[in-house]
mmCIF file with all atom_site columns, C-alpha atoms in Angstrom:
data_model
loop_
_atom_site.group_PDB
_atom_site.id
_atom_site.type_symbol
_atom_site.label_atom_id
_atom_site.label_alt_id
_atom_site.label_comp_id
_atom_site.label_asym_id
_atom_site.label_entity_id
_atom_site.label_seq_id
_atom_site.pdbx_PDB_ins_code
_atom_site.Cartn_x
_atom_site.Cartn_y
_atom_site.Cartn_z
_atom_site.occupancy
_atom_site.B_iso_or_equiv
_atom_site.pdbx_formal_charge
_atom_site.auth_seq_id
_atom_site.auth_comp_id
_atom_site.auth_asym_id
_atom_site.auth_atom_id
_atom_site.pdbx_PDB_model_num
ATOM 1   C CA . UNK A 1 1   ? -4.309  -62.979 25.120 1.00 88.00 ? 1   UNK A CA 1
ATOM 2   C CA . UNK A 1 2   ? -2.656  -65.346 23.123 1.00 93.00 ? 2   UNK A CA 1
ATOM 3   C CA . UNK A 1 3   ? -2.580  -67.530 19.929 1.00 95.00 ? 3   UNK A CA 1
ATOM 4   C CA . UNK A 1 4   ? -2.941  -71.253 21.417 1.00 95.00 ? 4   UNK A CA 1
ATOM 5   C CA . UNK A 1 5   ? -2.056  -73.367 18.590 1.00 95.00 ? 5   UNK A CA 1
ATOM 6   C CA . UNK A 1 6   ? -0.885  -73.652 15.430 1.00 96.00 ? 6   UNK A CA 1
ATOM 7   C CA . UNK A 1 7   ? 1.547   -72.165 13.130 1.00 97.00 ? 7   UNK A CA 1
ATOM 8   C CA . UNK A 1 8   ? 1.455   -68.487 15.041 1.00 97.00 ? 8   UNK A CA 1
ATOM 9   C CA . UNK A 1 9   ? 1.367   -70.247 18.706 1.00 96.00 ? 9   UNK A CA 1
ATOM 10  C CA . UNK A 1 10  ? 2.639   -68.276 21.412 1.00 95.00 ? 10  UNK A CA 1
ATOM 11  C CA . UNK A 1 11  ? 1.972   -64.536 19.762 1.00 96.00 ? 11  UNK A CA 1
ATOM 12  C CA . UNK A 1 12  ? 0.191   -61.878 22.174 1.00 95.00 ? 12  UNK A CA 1
ATOM 13  C CA . UNK A 1 13  ? -2.649  -60.764 21.489 1.00 95.00 ? 13  UNK A CA 1
ATOM 14  C CA . UNK A 1 14  ? -4.259  -57.075 22.381 1.00 95.00 ? 14  UNK A CA 1
ATOM 15  C CA . UNK A 1 15  ? -7.347  -56.911 23.410 1.00 92.00 ? 15  UNK A CA 1
ATOM 16  C CA . UNK A 1 16  ? -9.598  -53.645 22.856 1.00 91.00 ? 16  UNK A CA 1
ATOM 17  C CA . UNK A 1 17  ? -10.044 -50.736 24.959 1.00 87.00 ? 17  UNK A CA 1
ATOM 18  C CA . UNK A 1 18  ? -12.804 -50.249 27.626 1.00 79.00 ? 18  UNK A CA 1
ATOM 19  C CA . UNK A 1 19  ? -14.977 -52.202 28.784 1.00 64.00 ? 19  UNK A CA 1
ATOM 20  C CA . UNK A 1 20  ? -17.378 -53.015 26.318 1.00 66.00 ? 20  UNK A CA 1
ATOM 21  C CA . UNK A 1 21  ? -15.615 -56.324 24.594 1.00 69.00 ? 21  UNK A CA 1
ATOM 22  C CA . UNK A 1 22  ? -14.656 -59.729 26.629 1.00 70.00 ? 22  UNK A CA 1
ATOM 23  C CA . UNK A 1 23  ? -12.328 -61.847 25.388 1.00 76.00 ? 23  UNK A CA 1
ATOM 24  C CA . UNK A 1 24  ? -12.643 -65.083 24.976 1.00 81.00 ? 24  UNK A CA 1
ATOM 25  C CA . UNK A 1 25  ? -10.160 -67.070 27.620 1.00 82.00 ? 25  UNK A CA 1
ATOM 26  C CA . UNK A 1 26  ? -7.556  -69.288 26.316 1.00 85.00 ? 26  UNK A CA 1
ATOM 27  C CA . UNK A 1 27  ? -9.561  -72.428 27.871 1.00 86.00 ? 27  UNK A CA 1
ATOM 28  C CA . UNK A 1 28  ? -12.637 -71.735 26.206 1.00 88.00 ? 28  UNK A CA 1
ATOM 29  C CA . UNK A 1 29  ? -10.518 -70.869 22.621 1.00 91.00 ? 29  UNK A CA 1
ATOM 30  C CA . UNK A 1 30  ? -9.092  -74.202 23.080 1.00 91.00 ? 30  UNK A CA 1
ATOM 31  C CA . UNK A 1 31  ? -12.243 -76.353 24.153 1.00 90.00 ? 31  UNK A CA 1
ATOM 32  C CA . UNK A 1 32  ? -14.358 -74.933 20.892 1.00 93.00 ? 32  UNK A CA 1
ATOM 33  C CA . UNK A 1 33  ? -11.372 -75.966 18.312 1.00 95.00 ? 33  UNK A CA 1
ATOM 34  C CA . UNK A 1 34  ? -11.387 -79.179 20.092 1.00 92.00 ? 34  UNK A CA 1
ATOM 35  C CA . UNK A 1 35  ? -15.035 -79.412 19.119 1.00 92.00 ? 35  UNK A CA 1
ATOM 36  C CA . UNK A 1 36  ? -14.882 -78.041 15.811 1.00 94.00 ? 36  UNK A CA 1
ATOM 37  C CA . UNK A 1 37  ? -10.810 -78.957 14.331 1.00 88.00 ? 37  UNK A CA 1
ATOM 38  C CA . UNK A 1 38  ? -8.301  -77.934 15.897 1.00 93.00 ? 38  UNK A CA 1
ATOM 39  C CA . UNK A 1 39  ? -6.957  -77.732 12.130 1.00 95.00 ? 39  UNK A CA 1
ATOM 40  C CA . UNK A 1 40  ? -8.210  -76.761 9.177  1.00 96.00 ? 40  UNK A CA 1
ATOM 41  C CA . UNK A 1 41  ? -7.449  -77.730 5.692  1.00 95.00 ? 41  UNK A CA 1
ATOM 42  C CA . UNK A 1 42  ? -8.054  -74.005 3.983  1.00 96.00 ? 42  UNK A CA 1
ATOM 43  C CA . UNK A 1 43  ? -11.545 -72.586 4.083  1.00 97.00 ? 43  UNK A CA 1
ATOM 44  C CA . UNK A 1 44  ? -13.039 -69.527 4.897  1.00 98.00 ? 44  UNK A CA 1
ATOM 45  C CA . UNK A 1 45  ? -14.404 -68.455 8.382  1.00 98.00 ? 45  UNK A CA 1
ATOM 46  C CA . UNK A 1 46  ? -16.022 -65.499 9.798  1.00 98.00 ? 46  UNK A CA 1
ATOM 47  C CA . UNK A 1 47  ? -16.021 -63.653 13.222 1.00 97.00 ? 47  UNK A CA 1
ATOM 48  C CA . UNK A 1 48  ? -18.396 -61.794 13.418 1.00 95.00 ? 48  UNK A CA 1
ATOM 49  C CA . UNK A 1 49  ? -18.300 -59.005 16.594 1.00 94.00 ? 49  UNK A CA 1
ATOM 50  C CA . UNK A 1 50  ? -14.865 -59.871 16.257 1.00 95.00 ? 50  UNK A CA 1
ATOM 51  C CA . UNK A 1 51  ? -13.744 -57.599 18.662 1.00 93.00 ? 51  UNK A CA 1
ATOM 52  C CA . UNK A 1 52  ? -10.155 -57.899 18.900 1.00 94.00 ? 52  UNK A CA 1
ATOM 53  C CA . UNK A 1 53  ? -10.388 -60.977 16.185 1.00 96.00 ? 53  UNK A CA 1
ATOM 54  C CA . UNK A 1 54  ? -8.439  -63.117 18.896 1.00 95.00 ? 54  UNK A CA 1
ATOM 55  C CA . UNK A 1 55  ? -11.387 -66.421 17.012 1.00 96.00 ? 55  UNK A CA 1
ATOM 56  C CA . UNK A 1 56  ? -10.689 -65.780 13.361 1.00 97.00 ? 56  UNK A CA 1
ATOM 57  C CA . UNK A 1 57  ? -6.355  -65.442 14.289 1.00 98.00 ? 57  UNK A CA 1
ATOM 58  C CA . UNK A 1 58  ? -6.861  -68.309 16.102 1.00 97.00 ? 58  UNK A CA 1
ATOM 59  C CA . UNK A 1 59  ? -8.229  -69.753 12.791 1.00 98.00 ? 59  UNK A CA 1
ATOM 60  C CA . UNK A 1 60  ? -5.819  -68.645 10.295 1.00 98.00 ? 60  UNK A CA 1
ATOM 61  C CA . UNK A 1 61  ? -3.021  -70.208 12.545 1.00 98.00 ? 61  UNK A CA 1
ATOM 62  C CA . UNK A 1 62  ? -4.441  -73.136 12.602 1.00 97.00 ? 62  UNK A CA 1
ATOM 63  C CA . UNK A 1 63  ? -5.181  -73.543 9.219  1.00 97.00 ? 63  UNK A CA 1
ATOM 64  C CA . UNK A 1 64  ? -7.945  -71.386 7.396  1.00 98.00 ? 64  UNK A CA 1
ATOM 65  C CA . UNK A 1 65  ? -6.886  -70.557 4.623  1.00 98.00 ? 65  UNK A CA 1
ATOM 66  C CA . UNK A 1 66  ? -8.566  -66.477 5.230  1.00 98.00 ? 66  UNK A CA 1
ATOM 67  C CA . UNK A 1 67  ? -11.411 -64.571 7.320  1.00 98.00 ? 67  UNK A CA 1
ATOM 68  C CA . UNK A 1 68  ? -13.419 -61.917 7.337  1.00 98.00 ? 68  UNK A CA 1
ATOM 69  C CA . UNK A 1 69  ? -13.588 -59.797 10.516 1.00 98.00 ? 69  UNK A CA 1
ATOM 70  C CA . UNK A 1 70  ? -16.653 -57.822 11.546 1.00 97.00 ? 70  UNK A CA 1
ATOM 71  C CA . UNK A 1 71  ? -17.056 -55.399 14.008 1.00 95.00 ? 71  UNK A CA 1
ATOM 72  C CA . UNK A 1 72  ? -18.625 -51.715 14.386 1.00 93.00 ? 72  UNK A CA 1
ATOM 73  C CA . UNK A 1 73  ? -16.100 -50.492 16.972 1.00 93.00 ? 73  UNK A CA 1
ATOM 74  C CA . UNK A 1 74  ? -13.466 -48.529 15.717 1.00 95.00 ? 74  UNK A CA 1
ATOM 75  C CA . UNK A 1 75  ? -11.274 -49.474 18.564 1.00 95.00 ? 75  UNK A CA 1
ATOM 76  C CA . UNK A 1 76  ? -12.183 -52.968 17.748 1.00 95.00 ? 76  UNK A CA 1
ATOM 77  C CA . UNK A 1 77  ? -11.419 -52.311 14.131 1.00 97.00 ? 77  UNK A CA 1
ATOM 78  C CA . UNK A 1 78  ? -7.889  -51.161 15.446 1.00 97.00 ? 78  UNK A CA 1
ATOM 79  C CA . UNK A 1 79  ? -7.240  -53.856 17.264 1.00 97.00 ? 79  UNK A CA 1
ATOM 80  C CA . UNK A 1 80  ? -7.792  -56.350 15.225 1.00 98.00 ? 80  UNK A CA 1
ATOM 81  C CA . UNK A 1 81  ? -5.435  -54.779 12.585 1.00 98.00 ? 81  UNK A CA 1
ATOM 82  C CA . UNK A 1 82  ? -2.522  -54.511 14.866 1.00 98.00 ? 82  UNK A CA 1
ATOM 83  C CA . UNK A 1 83  ? -3.104  -58.336 15.896 1.00 98.00 ? 83  UNK A CA 1
ATOM 84  C CA . UNK A 1 84  ? -3.160  -59.791 12.785 1.00 98.00 ? 84  UNK A CA 1
ATOM 85  C CA . UNK A 1 85  ? -0.084  -57.173 11.595 1.00 98.00 ? 85  UNK A CA 1
ATOM 86  C CA . UNK A 1 86  ? 1.907   -58.641 14.961 1.00 97.00 ? 86  UNK A CA 1
ATOM 87  C CA . UNK A 1 87  ? 0.954   -62.176 13.464 1.00 98.00 ? 87  UNK A CA 1
ATOM 88  C CA . UNK A 1 88  ? 1.726   -61.166 10.114 1.00 98.00 ? 88  UNK A CA 1
ATOM 89  C CA . UNK A 1 89  ? -1.473  -62.737 8.375  1.00 98.00 ? 89  UNK A CA 1
ATOM 90  C CA . UNK A 1 90  ? -3.069  -59.296 7.422  1.00 98.00 ? 90  UNK A CA 1
ATOM 91  C CA . UNK A 1 91  ? -2.760  -60.903 3.365  1.00 98.00 ? 91  UNK A CA 1
ATOM 92  C CA . UNK A 1 92  ? -5.240  -63.725 4.964  1.00 98.00 ? 92  UNK A CA 1
ATOM 93  C CA . UNK A 1 93  ? -7.683  -61.609 6.261  1.00 98.00 ? 93  UNK A CA 1
ATOM 94  C CA . UNK A 1 94  ? -10.339 -58.610 5.389  1.00 98.00 ? 94  UNK A CA 1
ATOM 95  C CA . UNK A 1 95  ? -11.179 -56.045 8.123  1.00 98.00 ? 95  UNK A CA 1
ATOM 96  C CA . UNK A 1 96  ? -14.712 -54.574 8.271  1.00 96.00 ? 96  UNK A CA 1
ATOM 97  C CA . UNK A 1 97  ? -16.755 -51.640 10.292 1.00 97.00 ? 97  UNK A CA 1
ATOM 98  C CA . UNK A 1 98  ? -19.802 -52.889 9.877  1.00 95.00 ? 98  UNK A CA 1
ATOM 99  C CA . UNK A 1 99  ? -22.979 -53.252 11.208 1.00 92.00 ? 99  UNK A CA 1
ATOM 100 C CA . UNK A 1 100 ? -23.347 -56.915 11.243 1.00 93.00 ? 100 UNK A CA 1
ATOM 101 C CA . UNK A 1 101 ? -26.693 -56.995 9.442  1.00 93.00 ? 101 UNK A CA 1
ATOM 102 C CA . UNK A 1 102 ? -24.783 -54.934 6.502  1.00 95.00 ? 102 UNK A CA 1
ATOM 103 C CA . UNK A 1 103 ? -21.777 -57.481 6.747  1.00 96.00 ? 103 UNK A CA 1
ATOM 104 C CA . UNK A 1 104 ? -24.086 -59.636 6.064  1.00 96.00 ? 104 UNK A CA 1
ATOM 105 C CA . UNK A 1 105 ? -25.756 -58.928 2.886  1.00 96.00 ? 105 UNK A CA 1
ATOM 106 C CA . UNK A 1 106 ? -22.623 -58.223 1.344  1.00 96.00 ? 106 UNK A CA 1
ATOM 107 C CA . UNK A 1 107 ? -20.981 -61.563 2.202  1.00 97.00 ? 107 UNK A CA 1
ATOM 108 C CA . UNK A 1 108 ? -24.316 -63.217 0.712  1.00 97.00 ? 108 UNK A CA 1
ATOM 109 C CA . UNK A 1 109 ? -24.354 -61.318 -2.095 1.00 97.00 ? 109 UNK A CA 1
ATOM 110 C CA . UNK A 1 110 ? -20.627 -61.795 -2.870 1.00 96.00 ? 110 UNK A CA 1
ATOM 111 C CA . UNK A 1 111 ? -21.720 -65.680 -2.409 1.00 97.00 ? 111 UNK A CA 1
ATOM 112 C CA . UNK A 1 112 ? -19.070 -66.429 0.956  1.00 97.00 ? 112 UNK A CA 1
ATOM 113 C CA . UNK A 1 113 ? -19.056 -69.798 1.594  1.00 97.00 ? 113 UNK A CA 1
ATOM 114 C CA . UNK A 1 114 ? -18.083 -70.311 5.174  1.00 98.00 ? 114 UNK A CA 1
ATOM 115 C CA . UNK A 1 115 ? -15.954 -73.666 7.042  1.00 97.00 ? 115 UNK A CA 1
ATOM 116 C CA . UNK A 1 116 ? -16.632 -72.003 10.561 1.00 98.00 ? 116 UNK A CA 1
ATOM 117 C CA . UNK A 1 117 ? -18.688 -68.203 11.516 1.00 98.00 ? 117 UNK A CA 1
ATOM 118 C CA . UNK A 1 118 ? -17.902 -67.149 15.419 1.00 97.00 ? 118 UNK A CA 1
ATOM 119 C CA . UNK A 1 119 ? -20.666 -65.596 16.652 1.00 94.00 ? 119 UNK A CA 1
ATOM 120 C CA . UNK A 1 120 ? -20.375 -63.336 20.341 1.00 86.00 ? 120 UNK A CA 1
ATOM 121 C CA . UNK A 1 121 ? -23.459 -60.510 20.014 1.00 83.00 ? 121 UNK A CA 1
ATOM 122 C CA . UNK A 1 122 ? -23.037 -58.644 22.953 1.00 74.00 ? 122 UNK A CA 1
ATOM 123 C CA . UNK A 1 123 ? -25.237 -61.599 25.711 1.00 66.00 ? 123 UNK A CA 1
ATOM 124 C CA . UNK A 1 124 ? -28.854 -59.058 26.175 1.00 66.00 ? 124 UNK A CA 1
ATOM 125 C CA . UNK A 1 125 ? -28.474 -59.145 22.254 1.00 68.00 ? 125 UNK A CA 1
ATOM 126 C CA . UNK A 1 126 ? -30.827 -63.335 22.183 1.00 68.00 ? 126 UNK A CA 1
ATOM 127 C CA . UNK A 1 127 ? -32.295 -61.310 19.169 1.00 76.00 ? 127 UNK A CA 1
ATOM 128 C CA . UNK A 1 128 ? -29.136 -60.954 16.873 1.00 84.00 ? 128 UNK A CA 1
ATOM 129 C CA . UNK A 1 129 ? -28.756 -65.049 17.487 1.00 89.00 ? 129 UNK A CA 1
ATOM 130 C CA . UNK A 1 130 ? -31.631 -66.121 16.619 1.00 89.00 ? 130 UNK A CA 1
ATOM 131 C CA . UNK A 1 131 ? -31.580 -63.501 13.071 1.00 91.00 ? 131 UNK A CA 1
ATOM 132 C CA . UNK A 1 132 ? -28.395 -64.999 12.661 1.00 93.00 ? 132 UNK A CA 1
ATOM 133 C CA . UNK A 1 133 ? -28.355 -68.598 12.791 1.00 93.00 ? 133 UNK A CA 1
ATOM 134 C CA . UNK A 1 134 ? -31.936 -67.635 10.476 1.00 94.00 ? 134 UNK A CA 1
ATOM 135 C CA . UNK A 1 135 ? -29.621 -65.775 7.608  1.00 95.00 ? 135 UNK A CA 1
ATOM 136 C CA . UNK A 1 136 ? -26.714 -68.350 8.024  1.00 96.00 ? 136 UNK A CA 1
ATOM 137 C CA . UNK A 1 137 ? -29.112 -71.232 7.236  1.00 96.00 ? 137 UNK A CA 1
ATOM 138 C CA . UNK A 1 138 ? -31.284 -68.857 4.301  1.00 96.00 ? 138 UNK A CA 1
ATOM 139 C CA . UNK A 1 139 ? -28.458 -68.623 2.346  1.00 96.00 ? 139 UNK A CA 1
ATOM 140 C CA . UNK A 1 140 ? -26.597 -71.290 3.059  1.00 96.00 ? 140 UNK A CA 1
ATOM 141 C CA . UNK A 1 141 ? -24.193 -69.224 4.525  1.00 97.00 ? 141 UNK A CA 1
ATOM 142 C CA . UNK A 1 142 ? -21.760 -72.658 5.996  1.00 97.00 ? 142 UNK A CA 1
ATOM 143 C CA . UNK A 1 143 ? -20.401 -75.229 4.024  1.00 96.00 ? 143 UNK A CA 1
ATOM 144 C CA . UNK A 1 144 ? -22.098 -79.219 4.184  1.00 95.00 ? 144 UNK A CA 1
ATOM 145 C CA . UNK A 1 145 ? -20.824 -79.600 7.690  1.00 94.00 ? 145 UNK A CA 1
ATOM 146 C CA . UNK A 1 146 ? -20.087 -76.421 8.534  1.00 96.00 ? 146 UNK A CA 1
ATOM 147 C CA . UNK A 1 147 ? -19.763 -75.411 11.863 1.00 97.00 ? 147 UNK A CA 1
ATOM 148 C CA . UNK A 1 148 ? -21.455 -72.313 13.544 1.00 97.00 ? 148 UNK A CA 1
ATOM 149 C CA . UNK A 1 149 ? -20.028 -71.140 16.842 1.00 96.00 ? 149 UNK A CA 1
ATOM 150 C CA . UNK A 1 150 ? -22.079 -69.472 18.995 1.00 94.00 ? 150 UNK A CA 1
ATOM 151 C CA . UNK A 1 151 ? -20.696 -67.234 22.180 1.00 91.00 ? 151 UNK A CA 1
ATOM 152 C CA . UNK A 1 152 ? -23.590 -67.163 25.457 1.00 90.00 ? 152 UNK A CA 1
ATOM 153 C CA . UNK A 1 153 ? -24.390 -66.634 28.980 1.00 88.00 ? 153 UNK A CA 1
ATOM 154 C CA . UNK A 1 154 ? -24.973 -69.570 30.427 1.00 89.00 ? 154 UNK A CA 1
ATOM 155 C CA . UNK A 1 155 ? -27.984 -68.639 31.313 1.00 89.00 ? 155 UNK A CA 1
ATOM 156 C CA . UNK A 1 156 ? -29.337 -68.685 27.718 1.00 88.00 ? 156 UNK A CA 1
ATOM 157 C CA . UNK A 1 157 ? -30.536 -71.828 25.459 1.00 88.00 ? 157 UNK A CA 1
ATOM 158 C CA . UNK A 1 158 ? -30.375 -72.125 21.939 1.00 91.00 ? 158 UNK A CA 1
ATOM 159 C CA . UNK A 1 159 ? -32.639 -73.939 19.389 1.00 93.00 ? 159 UNK A CA 1
ATOM 160 C CA . UNK A 1 160 ? -31.690 -77.371 18.684 1.00 95.00 ? 160 UNK A CA 1
ATOM 161 C CA . UNK A 1 161 ? -32.468 -76.339 14.926 1.00 94.00 ? 161 UNK A CA 1
ATOM 162 C CA . UNK A 1 162 ? -32.659 -74.063 12.849 1.00 92.00 ? 162 UNK A CA 1
ATOM 163 C CA . UNK A 1 163 ? -33.230 -75.340 9.362  1.00 94.00 ? 163 UNK A CA 1
ATOM 164 C CA . UNK A 1 164 ? -30.355 -77.321 8.248  1.00 95.00 ? 164 UNK A CA 1
ATOM 165 C CA . UNK A 1 165 ? -28.614 -76.043 10.993 1.00 96.00 ? 165 UNK A CA 1
ATOM 166 C CA . UNK A 1 166 ? -28.421 -78.845 14.101 1.00 96.00 ? 166 UNK A CA 1
ATOM 167 C CA . UNK A 1 167 ? -27.447 -78.052 17.718 1.00 95.00 ? 167 UNK A CA 1
ATOM 168 C CA . UNK A 1 168 ? -23.945 -80.385 17.687 1.00 94.00 ? 168 UNK A CA 1
ATOM 169 C CA . UNK A 1 169 ? -23.360 -79.394 21.445 1.00 93.00 ? 169 UNK A CA 1
ATOM 170 C CA . UNK A 1 170 ? -23.966 -76.935 24.236 1.00 94.00 ? 170 UNK A CA 1
ATOM 171 C CA . UNK A 1 171 ? -20.334 -76.787 27.113 1.00 93.00 ? 171 UNK A CA 1
ATOM 172 C CA . UNK A 1 172 ? -20.633 -74.462 30.158 1.00 93.00 ? 172 UNK A CA 1
ATOM 173 C CA . UNK A 1 173 ? -17.727 -72.327 31.359 1.00 90.00 ? 173 UNK A CA 1
ATOM 174 C CA . UNK A 1 174 ? -19.253 -70.650 34.329 1.00 90.00 ? 174 UNK A CA 1
ATOM 175 C CA . UNK A 1 175 ? -21.024 -67.793 32.847 1.00 88.00 ? 175 UNK A CA 1
ATOM 176 C CA . UNK A 1 176 ? -20.097 -68.504 29.593 1.00 89.00 ? 176 UNK A CA 1
ATOM 177 C CA . UNK A 1 177 ? -21.622 -70.845 26.988 1.00 92.00 ? 177 UNK A CA 1
ATOM 178 C CA . UNK A 1 178 ? -20.887 -71.950 23.712 1.00 94.00 ? 178 UNK A CA 1
ATOM 179 C CA . UNK A 1 179 ? -23.447 -74.188 21.673 1.00 95.00 ? 179 UNK A CA 1
ATOM 180 C CA . UNK A 1 180 ? -22.114 -75.286 18.397 1.00 96.00 ? 180 UNK A CA 1
ATOM 181 C CA . UNK A 1 181 ? -24.309 -75.955 14.974 1.00 96.00 ? 181 UNK A CA 1
ATOM 182 C CA . UNK A 1 182 ? -23.239 -77.946 12.123 1.00 96.00 ? 182 UNK A CA 1
ATOM 183 C CA . UNK A 1 183 ? -24.552 -77.086 8.371  1.00 95.00 ? 183 UNK A CA 1
ATOM 184 C CA . UNK A 1 184 ? -26.549 -80.273 7.384  1.00 88.00 ? 184 UNK A CA 1
ATOM 185 C CA . UNK A 1 185 ? -25.530 -82.277 10.320 1.00 57.00 ? 185 UNK A CA 1
ATOM 186 C CA . UNK A 1 186 ? -27.871 -84.190 12.422 1.00 52.00 ? 186 UNK A CA 1
ATOM 187 C CA . UNK A 1 187 ? -27.852 -83.761 16.353 1.00 47.00 ? 187 UNK A CA 1
ATOM 188 C CA . UNK A 1 188 ? -27.038 -87.218 18.803 1.00 46.00 ? 188 UNK A CA 1
#
């Protein structure tokens, strides 16, 4: 696993030990960033269910100003911190060992609005996607035109709209799919 573009291109990233996380492949990551960016001129990102932190680190490498990383597994938190240190990005990150609901409540209280949110919960937890999409919409956690990227099982489908969130694209890569929403945009 590595950073594939931007200021930290080529840096190797550690995976979370064990079988509980599935790092996003380079092919899927490259496709994702080509759709949502591929580069950023500042803005904040949220890597929810961050695992190794690879998506948020890629976002920082590609120009995001700051990324919040959230995961509730201690080994994931250790791995995120190690990967941020390897890439010399600790000053541009906040790392939280927290449940996603609690983390979103804190973000809402802090009134943080993001340019991009990555959402990659365990694939069997379809309910999580709906709850999170609802919260992102209701509390306007994305900037107008901001992107929400859902990585999920390819046999699962997400709704075309969630309030002001409109699905722009769903792409499948074998057993993995990406559904990408934009805040305040109309679907094609």
